[in-house]
Coordinates of C-alpha atoms in Angstrom, one line a residue:
M1 CA -4.2 -23.8 -45.9
S2 CA -5.3 -21.9 -42.8
E3 CA -7.9 -23.4 -40.5
E4 CA -11.2 -22.0 -40.1
P5 CA -11.5 -19.8 -37.0
P6 CA -13.7 -21.2 -34.2
A7 CA -17.2 -20.0 -33.9
L8 CA -17.9 -17.2 -31.5
T9 CA -20.0 -17.7 -28.4
A10 CA -23.1 -15.5 -27.7
A11 CA -21.2 -13.5 -25.2
E12 CA -18.4 -12.7 -27.6
E13 CA -20.7 -11.8 -30.4
L14 CA -22.6 -9.4 -27.9
A15 CA -19.1 -8.1 -26.8
L16 CA -18.5 -7.1 -30.5
A17 CA -21.9 -5.7 -31.0
R18 CA -21.5 -3.4 -28.0
L19 CA -18.0 -2.4 -29.3
A20 CA -19.2 -1.6 -32.8
L21 CA -22.2 0.3 -31.2
D22 CA -19.9 2.5 -29.1
E23 CA -17.8 3.2 -32.3
G24 CA -21.1 4.2 -34.1
D25 CA -20.9 1.3 -36.5
L26 CA -24.5 0.3 -36.4
T27 CA -24.3 -2.1 -39.3
H28 CA -21.7 -4.3 -37.8
A29 CA -23.5 -4.0 -34.3
A30 CA -26.6 -5.3 -35.9
D31 CA -24.7 -8.1 -37.6
H32 CA -23.2 -9.4 -34.4
L33 CA -26.4 -8.9 -32.4
A34 CA -28.2 -11.1 -35.0
A35 CA -25.6 -13.7 -34.6
A36 CA -26.0 -13.6 -30.8
L37 CA -29.8 -14.1 -31.0
V38 CA -29.3 -17.3 -32.8
L39 CA -26.9 -18.5 -30.2
A40 CA -29.0 -17.2 -27.3
P41 CA -32.4 -16.1 -28.2
T42 CA -33.6 -15.7 -24.7
L43 CA -30.6 -14.2 -23.0
P44 CA -31.5 -10.9 -21.2
D45 CA -28.2 -9.2 -22.3
T46 CA -28.9 -10.0 -26.0
H47 CA -32.3 -8.0 -25.7
E48 CA -30.8 -5.3 -23.8
T49 CA -28.1 -4.8 -26.5
L50 CA -30.9 -5.0 -29.2
T51 CA -32.7 -2.2 -27.2
R52 CA -29.5 0.0 -27.2
I53 CA -29.2 -0.5 -31.0
A54 CA -32.6 0.5 -31.6
A55 CA -32.2 3.5 -29.6
A56 CA -29.2 4.6 -31.3
S57 CA -30.7 4.2 -34.8
G58 CA -34.3 5.5 -34.3
G59 CA -36.1 2.2 -34.1
G60 CA -33.5 -0.2 -35.6
L61 CA -35.7 -1.7 -38.3
D62 CA -33.6 -0.5 -41.3
L63 CA -30.7 -2.4 -39.7
F64 CA -32.6 -5.8 -40.1
P65 CA -34.1 -5.7 -43.5
L66 CA -35.9 -8.6 -45.0
G67 CA -35.0 -10.4 -48.2
Q68 CA -34.8 -13.7 -49.8
R69 CA -31.7 -14.6 -47.9
A70 CA -32.4 -12.8 -44.7
H71 CA -30.3 -14.1 -41.7
I72 CA -32.7 -15.9 -39.2
G73 CA -31.2 -13.8 -36.4
A74 CA -32.0 -10.6 -38.3
V75 CA -35.4 -11.9 -38.9
V76 CA -35.9 -12.5 -35.1
A77 CA -34.3 -9.1 -34.2
R78 CA -36.8 -7.4 -36.4
A79 CA -39.8 -9.2 -34.8
H80 CA -38.7 -8.0 -31.6
L81 CA -38.3 -4.4 -32.8
L82 CA -41.9 -4.5 -34.4
A83 CA -43.3 -5.6 -31.1
A84 CA -41.6 -2.7 -29.4
A85 CA -42.9 -0.3 -32.0
G86 CA -46.5 -1.2 -31.4
R87 CA -46.7 -3.9 -34.3
P88 CA -46.9 -7.1 -32.4
A89 CA -48.9 -8.9 -35.0
E90 CA -46.1 -8.4 -37.6
G91 CA -43.7 -9.3 -35.1
L92 CA -45.4 -12.5 -34.4
D93 CA -45.5 -13.4 -38.1
L94 CA -41.7 -13.3 -38.2
L95 CA -41.2 -15.2 -35.0
V96 CA -43.6 -18.0 -36.4
A97 CA -41.4 -18.0 -39.6
A98 CA -38.3 -18.5 -37.5
T99 CA -40.1 -21.4 -35.7
G100 CA -40.9 -22.9 -39.0
H101 CA -37.3 -22.6 -40.1
A102 CA -35.9 -24.0 -36.7
P103 CA -38.6 -25.4 -34.6
G104 CA -36.4 -26.5 -31.8
V105 CA -35.2 -23.0 -30.7
D106 CA -36.9 -21.0 -28.0
W107 CA -37.6 -17.9 -30.5
A108 CA -40.9 -17.1 -28.8
A109 CA -39.8 -17.6 -25.1
V110 CA -39.7 -13.9 -24.5
P111 CA -41.8 -11.7 -22.3
W112 CA -43.6 -9.7 -24.8
V113 CA -45.1 -12.9 -26.4
T114 CA -46.3 -14.3 -23.0
D115 CA -47.6 -10.9 -21.7
P116 CA -51.3 -11.4 -20.9
D117 CA -52.1 -8.1 -22.4
L118 CA -50.8 -8.8 -25.8
A119 CA -53.8 -10.8 -27.0
G120 CA -56.1 -7.8 -26.2
R121 CA -53.9 -5.7 -28.7
L122 CA -54.2 -8.1 -31.5
D123 CA -57.2 -8.6 -33.7
P124 CA -58.7 -11.8 -32.9
E125 CA -58.9 -13.0 -36.5
R126 CA -55.1 -12.1 -37.0
C127 CA -54.3 -13.9 -33.8
A128 CA -56.2 -17.0 -35.1
R129 CA -54.2 -16.8 -38.4
I130 CA -50.9 -16.7 -36.4
L131 CA -51.7 -19.7 -34.4
M132 CA -52.6 -21.5 -37.6
Q133 CA -49.3 -20.6 -38.9
V134 CA -47.7 -22.1 -35.8
C135 CA -49.6 -25.4 -36.5
A136 CA -48.5 -25.5 -40.1
A137 CA -44.9 -25.2 -39.1
A138 CA -45.3 -28.0 -36.4
P139 CA -45.6 -31.8 -36.5
D140 CA -48.8 -33.4 -35.5
P141 CA -48.4 -34.3 -32.7
V142 CA -45.3 -32.4 -31.6
P143 CA -42.9 -35.1 -29.8
R144 CA -42.8 -34.4 -26.2
I145 CA -39.1 -33.4 -26.4
G146 CA -40.0 -30.7 -28.9
R147 CA -42.9 -29.1 -27.1
A148 CA -41.1 -26.6 -24.9
P149 CA -40.3 -24.0 -27.7
L150 CA -44.0 -23.8 -28.8
Q151 CA -45.4 -23.5 -25.3
P152 CA -45.1 -19.7 -25.4
Y153 CA -47.5 -19.8 -28.5
L154 CA -50.0 -21.9 -26.4
T155 CA -49.7 -19.3 -23.7
L156 CA -50.7 -16.6 -26.2
A157 CA -53.7 -18.9 -27.3
R158 CA -54.8 -19.1 -23.7
H159 CA -54.7 -15.4 -23.3
A160 CA -56.4 -14.8 -26.7
V161 CA -59.3 -17.1 -25.8
A162 CA -59.7 -15.3 -22.5
A163 CA -59.8 -11.9 -24.3
Y164 CA -62.0 -13.2 -27.1
P165 CA -64.0 -16.1 -25.6
R166 CA -66.8 -16.1 -28.3
H167 CA -64.5 -15.8 -31.5
A168 CA -65.1 -19.3 -33.2
L169 CA -62.1 -19.1 -35.7
L170 CA -59.7 -18.3 -32.8
L171 CA -61.1 -21.1 -30.5
G172 CA -60.6 -23.7 -33.3
A173 CA -57.0 -22.5 -34.2
A174 CA -56.2 -22.6 -30.4
S175 CA -57.6 -26.1 -30.2
A176 CA -55.4 -27.2 -33.1
L177 CA -52.3 -26.0 -31.4
A178 CA -53.3 -27.4 -28.1
R179 CA -53.9 -30.7 -29.6
R180 CA -50.4 -30.9 -31.1
L181 CA -48.9 -29.9 -27.7
G182 CA -50.6 -32.9 -26.0
E183 CA -53.4 -30.7 -24.4
V184 CA -56.2 -32.9 -25.7
T185 CA -58.8 -32.2 -23.1
L186 CA -58.3 -28.5 -23.6
A187 CA -58.4 -28.9 -27.5
V188 CA -61.8 -30.6 -27.2
T189 CA -63.2 -27.9 -25.0
W190 CA -62.1 -25.1 -27.3
A191 CA -63.0 -26.7 -30.4
S192 CA -66.5 -27.7 -29.0
R193 CA -67.2 -24.1 -27.9
G194 CA -66.1 -22.7 -31.4
V195 CA -68.6 -25.2 -33.1
R196 CA -71.4 -24.2 -30.7
L197 CA -70.7 -20.6 -31.4
A198 CA -70.4 -20.8 -35.2
P199 CA -70.8 -24.2 -36.9
S200 CA -68.5 -24.6 -39.8
K201 CA -66.7 -27.1 -41.8
L202 CA -63.3 -25.9 -40.5
G203 CA -64.7 -25.9 -36.9
E204 CA -66.1 -29.5 -37.2
V205 CA -62.7 -30.7 -38.6
W206 CA -60.8 -29.2 -35.6
L207 CA -63.4 -30.8 -33.3
G208 CA -63.1 -34.2 -35.1
Y209 CA -59.3 -34.1 -34.8
A210 CA -59.5 -33.2 -31.1
Y211 CA -62.0 -36.0 -30.5
R212 CA -59.9 -38.5 -32.6
S213 CA -56.8 -37.6 -30.3
A214 CA -58.8 -38.1 -27.3
G215 CA -59.7 -41.5 -28.3
R216 CA -63.3 -40.6 -28.7
T217 CA -63.7 -42.2 -32.3
R218 CA -67.5 -42.2 -32.6
E219 CA -67.7 -38.5 -31.8
A220 CA -64.8 -37.7 -34.0
L221 CA -66.5 -39.4 -37.0
A222 CA -69.6 -37.7 -36.3
A223 CA -67.8 -34.3 -36.3
L224 CA -66.1 -35.1 -39.4
E225 CA -69.3 -36.2 -41.2
R226 CA -70.9 -33.0 -40.2
A227 CA -68.0 -31.2 -41.8
V228 CA -68.8 -33.0 -45.1
G229 CA -72.3 -31.7 -44.7
H230 CA -70.9 -28.1 -44.6
D231 CA -68.8 -28.7 -47.7
P232 CA -69.4 -31.8 -49.7
D233 CA -66.6 -30.9 -52.2
D234 CA -63.8 -30.9 -49.7
L235 CA -62.6 -34.5 -50.4
A236 CA -59.7 -34.3 -47.9
V237 CA -62.3 -34.7 -45.2
Y238 CA -63.6 -37.9 -46.9
A239 CA -60.0 -39.1 -46.6
D240 CA -59.7 -38.3 -43.0
I241 CA -62.9 -40.2 -42.4
A242 CA -61.7 -43.2 -44.3
G243 CA -58.4 -43.1 -42.5
T244 CA -60.0 -42.9 -39.0
L245 CA -62.4 -45.9 -39.8
A246 CA -59.5 -47.9 -41.2
D247 CA -57.4 -47.2 -38.0
H248 CA -60.3 -48.9 -36.1
G249 CA -60.7 -51.9 -38.3
R250 CA -63.7 -50.7 -40.2
L251 CA -62.2 -51.2 -43.6
D252 CA -65.4 -51.7 -45.7
Q253 CA -66.7 -48.5 -44.4
A254 CA -63.5 -46.7 -45.0
L255 CA -63.3 -47.8 -48.6
G256 CA -66.9 -46.6 -49.0
W257 CA -66.0 -43.0 -48.1
I258 CA -63.0 -43.3 -50.3
D259 CA -65.1 -44.4 -53.3
R260 CA -67.4 -41.5 -52.7
A261 CA -64.5 -39.2 -52.9
L262 CA -63.0 -40.8 -56.0
A263 CA -66.6 -40.6 -57.7
R264 CA -66.1 -36.8 -57.4
D265 CA -62.7 -36.5 -58.4
P266 CA -60.7 -39.6 -59.4
T267 CA -57.4 -37.4 -59.4
F268 CA -57.8 -36.1 -55.8
D269 CA -54.3 -36.9 -54.4
C270 CA -55.5 -37.5 -50.7
A271 CA -58.2 -39.9 -51.9
V272 CA -56.0 -41.7 -54.4
H273 CA -53.3 -42.2 -51.9
T274 CA -55.7 -43.5 -49.1
A275 CA -57.6 -45.7 -51.6
H276 CA -54.4 -47.6 -52.7
R277 CA -53.2 -48.0 -49.1
L278 CA -56.7 -49.3 -47.8
R279 CA -57.1 -51.7 -50.9
F280 CA -53.6 -53.1 -50.0
L281 CA -54.6 -53.5 -46.5
R282 CA -57.7 -55.4 -47.7
D283 CA -56.3 -57.9 -50.1
G284 CA -52.4 -57.6 -49.8
D285 CA -52.2 -57.1 -53.6
V286 CA -48.8 -55.1 -54.3
G287 CA -50.4 -54.1 -57.4
H288 CA -52.3 -51.4 -55.3
L289 CA -48.9 -50.1 -54.0
V290 CA -47.4 -50.1 -57.5
A291 CA -50.3 -48.0 -58.7
L292 CA -49.7 -45.7 -55.9
A293 CA -46.1 -45.4 -56.8
D294 CA -47.0 -44.7 -60.4
F295 CA -49.4 -41.9 -59.3
T296 CA -46.9 -40.2 -57.0
R297 CA -44.4 -40.3 -59.8
D298 CA -46.9 -38.8 -62.4
H299 CA -48.2 -36.2 -59.8
P300 CA -45.3 -34.7 -58.3
D301 CA -47.2 -31.5 -57.3
D302 CA -49.6 -33.0 -54.8
S303 CA -51.3 -30.6 -52.3
H304 CA -49.0 -32.0 -49.4
E305 CA -46.6 -34.7 -48.6
H306 CA -48.3 -38.2 -48.3
T307 CA -46.8 -41.1 -46.4
D308 CA -49.3 -43.9 -47.5
L309 CA -46.9 -45.8 -49.6
A310 CA -44.2 -45.8 -47.1
E311 CA -46.5 -46.8 -44.3
S312 CA -47.8 -49.7 -46.4
C313 CA -44.2 -50.9 -47.2
R314 CA -42.8 -50.4 -43.7
S315 CA -41.6 -53.6 -42.0
R316 CA -42.7 -55.7 -45.1
P317 CA -40.1 -58.1 -46.5
W318 CA -38.4 -56.4 -49.4
L319 CA -41.0 -53.8 -49.8
G320 CA -39.4 -51.8 -46.8
Q321 CA -36.4 -53.7 -45.6
V322 CA -33.9 -56.5 -46.2
T323 CA -35.1 -59.8 -44.9
P324 CA -32.8 -61.3 -42.4
A325 CA -31.1 -64.6 -43.7
T326 CA -32.3 -68.2 -42.7
G327 CA -30.5 -71.4 -42.3
A328 CA -28.4 -73.4 -39.9
M329 CA -25.3 -71.2 -40.4
V330 CA -26.8 -68.0 -39.4
D331 CA -28.8 -69.8 -36.5
A332 CA -25.4 -70.8 -35.2
L333 CA -24.1 -67.1 -35.4
R334 CA -27.1 -65.7 -33.6
R335 CA -26.7 -68.4 -30.8
A336 CA -22.9 -67.4 -30.5
L337 CA -23.7 -63.8 -30.4
A338 CA -26.4 -64.4 -27.7
A339 CA -23.8 -66.4 -25.8
D340 CA -21.3 -63.4 -25.8
G341 CA -19.4 -64.9 -28.8
L342 CA -19.0 -68.4 -27.6
P343 CA -19.9 -70.7 -30.6
D344 CA -21.6 -74.1 -30.4
A345 CA -18.9 -77.0 -30.6
A346 CA -19.9 -77.6 -34.2
V347 CA -22.2 -77.1 -36.9
H348 CA -23.3 -80.3 -38.9
L349 CA -24.7 -79.4 -42.4
D350 CA -26.5 -82.1 -44.4
S351 CA -26.0 -79.8 -47.5
L352 CA -24.0 -76.8 -48.4
E353 CA -25.6 -73.3 -47.4
P354 CA -25.1 -70.2 -49.5
P355 CA -21.6 -69.2 -49.9
S356 CA -22.1 -65.7 -48.5
A357 CA -23.6 -67.5 -45.3
M358 CA -20.7 -69.7 -44.9
R359 CA -18.0 -67.0 -45.2
T360 CA -20.0 -64.5 -43.1
V361 CA -20.5 -66.8 -40.2
T362 CA -17.1 -68.3 -40.2
A363 CA -15.4 -64.9 -40.3
A364 CA -17.8 -63.5 -37.5
V365 CA -17.2 -66.7 -35.2
P366 CA -13.7 -67.8 -36.0
G367 CA -13.9 -70.7 -33.4
L368 CA -16.9 -72.4 -34.9
Y369 CA -16.3 -75.8 -36.4
V370 CA -18.3 -76.4 -39.4
E371 CA -18.8 -80.0 -40.8
V372 CA -20.6 -80.6 -44.3
T373 CA -21.6 -84.2 -44.3
G374 CA -22.9 -84.1 -47.8
V375 CA -23.7 -82.3 -51.0
A376 CA -27.3 -82.8 -52.0
D377 CA -28.6 -82.8 -55.6
P378 CA -29.0 -80.6 -57.6
D379 CA -25.4 -79.4 -56.5
P380 CA -25.7 -76.0 -54.9
R381 CA -22.0 -75.2 -55.9
E382 CA -23.1 -75.0 -59.6
P383 CA -24.9 -72.1 -61.1
R384 CA -28.6 -72.8 -61.9
R385 CA -28.0 -71.7 -65.5
A386 CA -24.9 -71.2 -67.7
T387 CA -23.4 -67.8 -66.8
E388 CA -20.3 -65.7 -67.7
C389 CA -20.5 -63.9 -64.3
R390 CA -19.2 -66.5 -61.9
L391 CA -18.5 -64.9 -58.5
W392 CA -17.5 -68.1 -56.6
R393 CA -15.2 -71.0 -56.9
Y394 CA -15.1 -74.1 -54.8
D395 CA -12.4 -76.3 -53.4
G396 CA -14.5 -79.3 -52.2
T397 CA -17.0 -77.7 -50.0
T398 CA -15.1 -74.2 -49.3
A399 CA -16.2 -71.3 -51.4
A400 CA -13.8 -68.5 -52.3
P401 CA -14.4 -65.3 -54.3
T402 CA -13.3 -65.3 -58.0
L403 CA -13.1 -61.4 -58.0
P404 CA -10.6 -59.0 -56.4
T405 CA -11.5 -56.7 -53.7
P406 CA -13.2 -53.5 -54.8
S407 CA -11.4 -50.1 -54.6
T408 CA -11.3 -48.4 -51.1
A409 CA -13.7 -45.6 -52.6
A410 CA -16.2 -48.1 -53.8
A411 CA -16.3 -49.6 -50.1
D412 CA -16.5 -46.3 -48.7
R413 CA -19.5 -45.2 -51.0
V414 CA -21.5 -48.4 -50.0
R415 CA -20.6 -48.0 -46.4
Q416 CA -22.1 -44.6 -46.3
L417 CA -25.4 -45.5 -48.2
A418 CA -26.2 -49.2 -47.2
H419 CA -29.1 -49.5 -44.8
P420 CA -31.4 -52.3 -44.0
A421 CA -34.5 -50.4 -44.4
W422 CA -36.0 -48.0 -46.9
P423 CA -39.4 -46.2 -47.3
H424 CA -40.3 -48.1 -50.5
P425 CA -38.5 -49.6 -53.5
P426 CA -38.6 -46.3 -55.5
A427 CA -36.9 -44.6 -52.6
A428 CA -34.3 -47.2 -52.6
Y429 CA -33.6 -46.8 -56.2
D430 CA -33.4 -43.0 -55.8
A431 CA -31.0 -43.3 -52.9
A432 CA -28.6 -45.7 -54.8
V433 CA -28.1 -43.1 -57.4
G434 CA -25.0 -42.1 -55.3
L435 CA -23.4 -45.4 -56.6
A436 CA -24.0 -44.6 -60.3
T437 CA -20.4 -43.7 -60.8
L438 CA -18.9 -46.8 -59.6
D439 CA -17.2 -49.2 -62.1
L440 CA -18.8 -52.5 -63.0
A441 CA -15.9 -54.5 -61.5
D442 CA -16.2 -52.7 -58.2
L443 CA -19.8 -53.3 -57.8
L444 CA -19.5 -57.0 -58.5
G445 CA -16.4 -57.1 -56.2
L446 CA -18.6 -55.6 -53.4
L447 CA -20.9 -58.6 -53.7
V448 CA -18.1 -61.0 -52.6
H449 CA -16.1 -58.6 -50.5
P450 CA -18.5 -56.7 -48.6
P451 CA -16.8 -53.8 -46.6
E452 CA -16.8 -53.6 -42.9
P453 CA -19.8 -52.0 -41.3
P454 CA -19.5 -48.2 -40.9
P455 CA -18.4 -46.7 -37.5
T456 CA -22.0 -45.5 -36.7
A457 CA -24.7 -46.4 -34.4
L458 CA -26.2 -48.5 -37.3
G459 CA -23.0 -50.2 -37.8
R460 CA -22.4 -51.1 -34.2
V461 CA -26.0 -52.4 -33.9
L462 CA -25.6 -54.6 -36.9
T463 CA -22.1 -56.0 -35.6
G464 CA -23.5 -56.7 -32.3
Q465 CA -27.0 -58.2 -33.3
D466 CA -26.5 -59.8 -36.7
P467 CA -23.4 -59.3 -38.8
S468 CA -25.0 -61.3 -41.6
L469 CA -27.6 -58.5 -42.1
W470 CA -24.8 -56.0 -42.9
V471 CA -23.4 -58.3 -45.6
R472 CA -26.9 -58.6 -47.0
C473 CA -27.2 -54.7 -46.9
A474 CA -24.1 -54.2 -48.8
Q475 CA -25.0 -56.7 -51.5
V476 CA -28.5 -55.2 -51.9
W477 CA -27.1 -51.8 -52.4
A478 CA -24.3 -53.0 -54.7
C479 CA -27.1 -54.4 -56.9
L480 CA -29.2 -51.4 -56.7
G481 CA -26.1 -49.6 -57.9
L482 CA -26.1 -51.8 -60.8
L483 CA -29.5 -50.5 -61.9
H484 CA -27.7 -47.1 -62.3
H485 CA -25.0 -48.5 -64.4
R486 CA -25.0 -47.1 -68.0
T487 CA -28.6 -46.1 -67.8
D488 CA -28.2 -44.6 -71.4
E489 CA -28.4 -48.3 -72.7
E490 CA -31.9 -49.7 -73.7
W491 CA -33.2 -51.9 -71.0
A492 CA -33.4 -55.1 -73.2
T493 CA -29.8 -55.2 -74.3
S494 CA -28.3 -53.3 -71.4
T495 CA -25.3 -54.2 -69.3
R496 CA -27.3 -53.7 -66.1
R497 CA -30.1 -56.1 -67.1
R498 CA -27.5 -58.8 -68.5
V499 CA -25.5 -58.7 -65.3
L500 CA -28.4 -58.8 -62.8
V501 CA -29.9 -61.7 -64.8
E502 CA -26.7 -63.6 -64.8
L503 CA -26.5 -63.0 -61.0
I504 CA -30.0 -64.3 -60.2
W505 CA -29.1 -67.5 -62.1
G506 CA -25.8 -68.0 -60.4
V507 CA -24.9 -70.2 -57.5
E508 CA -27.8 -70.1 -55.0
D509 CA -26.7 -67.2 -52.6
W510 CA -27.7 -64.1 -50.9
I511 CA -26.4 -62.5 -54.1
T512 CA -29.4 -64.1 -55.9
E513 CA -31.8 -62.4 -53.5
A514 CA -30.1 -58.9 -53.8
A515 CA -30.0 -59.1 -57.7
L516 CA -33.6 -60.2 -57.9
F517 CA -34.5 -57.4 -55.5
A518 CA -32.8 -54.9 -57.9
L519 CA -34.8 -56.3 -60.9
V520 CA -38.0 -56.0 -59.0
T521 CA -37.1 -52.4 -58.0
A522 CA -36.5 -51.6 -61.8
A523 CA -40.1 -52.7 -62.3
W524 CA -41.4 -50.4 -59.7
V525 CA -39.8 -47.5 -61.2
D526 CA -40.2 -48.2 -65.0
P527 CA -43.4 -49.7 -66.1
A528 CA -41.8 -50.5 -69.5
V529 CA -39.8 -53.3 -67.9
R530 CA -42.5 -54.9 -65.8
A531 CA -43.4 -57.7 -68.0
D532 CA -39.8 -58.6 -68.6
V533 CA -39.0 -58.6 -64.8
A534 CA -42.3 -60.6 -63.9
G535 CA -41.2 -63.2 -66.3
L536 CA -37.8 -63.4 -64.8
V537 CA -39.2 -63.6 -61.3
A538 CA -41.6 -66.4 -62.3
E539 CA -39.0 -68.4 -63.9
R540 CA -36.6 -68.0 -60.9
L541 CA -39.3 -68.9 -58.4
A542 CA -40.3 -71.9 -60.3
D543 CA -36.8 -73.2 -60.3
V544 CA -36.5 -72.6 -56.6
A545 CA -39.7 -74.6 -56.0
A546 CA -38.5 -77.4 -58.2
V547 CA -35.1 -77.7 -56.4
A548 CA -36.9 -77.5 -53.2
Q549 CA -38.6 -80.8 -53.8
D550 CA -35.2 -82.5 -53.5
R551 CA -33.3 -80.5 -51.0
P552 CA -33.4 -77.5 -48.6
V553 CA -33.2 -74.1 -50.4
P554 CA -32.4 -71.4 -47.6
I555 CA -33.2 -68.5 -49.9
A556 CA -36.6 -69.8 -51.0
V557 CA -38.7 -67.9 -48.6
S558 CA -37.0 -64.7 -49.3
L559 CA -37.5 -65.2 -53.1
A560 CA -41.2 -65.9 -52.4
H561 CA -41.5 -62.6 -50.6
L562 CA -39.8 -61.0 -53.6
A563 CA -42.3 -62.6 -55.9
L564 CA -45.1 -61.0 -54.1
A565 CA -43.4 -57.7 -54.3
T566 CA -43.2 -57.9 -58.0
P567 CA -45.3 -55.7 -60.2
A568 CA -47.5 -57.5 -62.8
V569 CA -46.4 -61.0 -61.7
D570 CA -48.8 -63.6 -62.9
P571 CA -51.4 -65.4 -60.6
T572 CA -49.6 -68.8 -60.9
T573 CA -46.4 -67.2 -59.4
T574 CA -48.3 -65.5 -56.8
A575 CA -49.8 -68.8 -55.7
L576 CA -46.6 -70.6 -55.8
A577 CA -45.0 -67.9 -53.6
H578 CA -47.7 -68.3 -51.1
R579 CA -47.1 -72.2 -51.1
L580 CA -43.5 -71.6 -50.3
L581 CA -44.3 -69.5 -47.5
V582 CA -46.6 -71.8 -45.7
A583 CA -44.0 -74.7 -46.0
P584 CA -41.2 -73.5 -43.7
A585 CA -40.0 -76.8 -42.9
R586 CA -38.7 -77.0 -46.5
A587 CA -38.3 -73.4 -47.3
G588 CA -36.2 -72.0 -44.4
R589 CA -38.3 -71.4 -41.1
P590 CA -39.5 -67.9 -41.7
G591 CA -40.4 -67.4 -38.0
R592 CA -36.8 -67.0 -37.1
L593 CA -36.5 -64.4 -39.8
G594 CA -39.1 -62.3 -38.3
R595 CA -37.7 -62.6 -34.8
A596 CA -34.2 -61.5 -36.0
W597 CA -35.6 -58.4 -37.6
R598 CA -37.7 -57.5 -34.6
R599 CA -34.4 -57.5 -32.5
L600 CA -32.9 -55.1 -34.8
T601 CA -35.8 -52.7 -35.5
T602 CA -36.3 -52.0 -31.7
V603 CA -32.9 -50.2 -32.1
L604 CA -32.9 -48.9 -35.7
R605 CA -36.3 -47.6 -36.4
R606 CA -38.1 -44.5 -35.2
R607 CA -41.9 -44.4 -35.3
R608 CA -43.3 -42.6 -38.3
R609 CA -46.8 -41.0 -38.3
R610 CA -49.0 -40.2 -41.2
P611 CA -49.5 -36.5 -41.4
V612 CA -53.0 -35.2 -41.4
R613 CA -54.1 -32.1 -43.1
P614 CA -53.1 -28.8 -41.8
G615 CA -55.4 -27.6 -39.0

């Protein structure tokens, strides 16, 4: 099989374009020119060649037609030719479309866009619409590193405001763009002027956003409330007001605004999303988030993307992340890593810890000496209930897997998918569909033979910071894969339910947590199984609490968090979970859990922002 030829450079594409032009082959000249524009959109030679092609073809527009599959370079070339033909507004429309497609490219950094005379040749209302299109294509705010390609549009806005200083819509649109690009003072100035000239709902919204970005909350709220006065039926503004109030700790007032919106339309998506998020903030009841997940599933055609569910789950145990393990063994592992791999002289255990913990730590710190001085009752080497799915066998206090290693393909699949964080449980379920084709034997084998971390930044971080977290990731995703096993089977008698239930009642282990999380996830995505899963979670937590009366249970805190993440769990189980969480001395020192995760999240996470309405 022949190798793909290397991609051409902009200079090479231009050379081919000029050669085709000299031969009179205008179609191929245009194709190579479009390719060069993508590679070097501001290169003077590119634009000089485009001018030659236009001159040779009587304008060149026919060489760069638009269509459903138009090449982005052809779209940009046509934009420049439209501007040269005295149709700059149409050209700007196409440049903005290119910016929306590839916002990090300097499509607009060309002289005709930043020409001070351009704005005067544009209708001010059309110019405002063009700036609004730029805003719709840009994040809010635009990260500093991504602002340069949008600066030519802000220069156009400055020139347009200078040319039409009393056009309210233009002032507001210019304010919205300035705010996104960090020019907050300018945004406030322009929006204020626009509102004074022609008070309107949209103008007040732009002003409210500008004030909010400037940290002037009281004035922002006043502007948004005036917007409601202009249009009491625009419920998105109610949600904006509620979000702003909540961000400043005024939760009761925020909920008041959301209740007003829902009284007008109980199905309005922005209000529903905000309501559930704020109610969860108020009382911590996961039922609000489950209801939001249900609403999102049942209303796939919302007005725009919402992130309230992901925001609410972010950084919360099991709702948005794997909880780091606790116990003496992983504490010794973290101390060894902090000491550049030098282990303590010995770890003395009064009772056995989970087999995954024992094997992970001894593998990561080969020189660590572990002494188990006793085996407390109930015996942690025995399953909590009779099961046919026994993953571990013991020789004294040493555990070994009972299953063979999984296939290389299965290990690679999990290595590609496993991650310690997810937006919310339904998103984790959806992502795990990539494991649906794995055999049951492979999925179970992955639990006791987790693959090596991937050769990626994530893998290097986990290896260096906490190898135990990677093992837990692999186990969690293998259990999520079990949820996709034979989905044609009815839940109550399905293989996936039977295996997961056997896993939660097996030997106390990290696998118990992973399997229980998979069951909880099933309840999030399928209301029909919620009562069943809630009952299983209640039974398993009650058993943990009973065992914890006699000996330490390192997985108890994690299972308590899982119970609090379970849809439709009963109040008695919720109260028991809270009691386990406030008894860290018996249940596993959760403070260390939080510190371990924070060390990792400084490297793994990027800050996400809740999008506001376009404008």
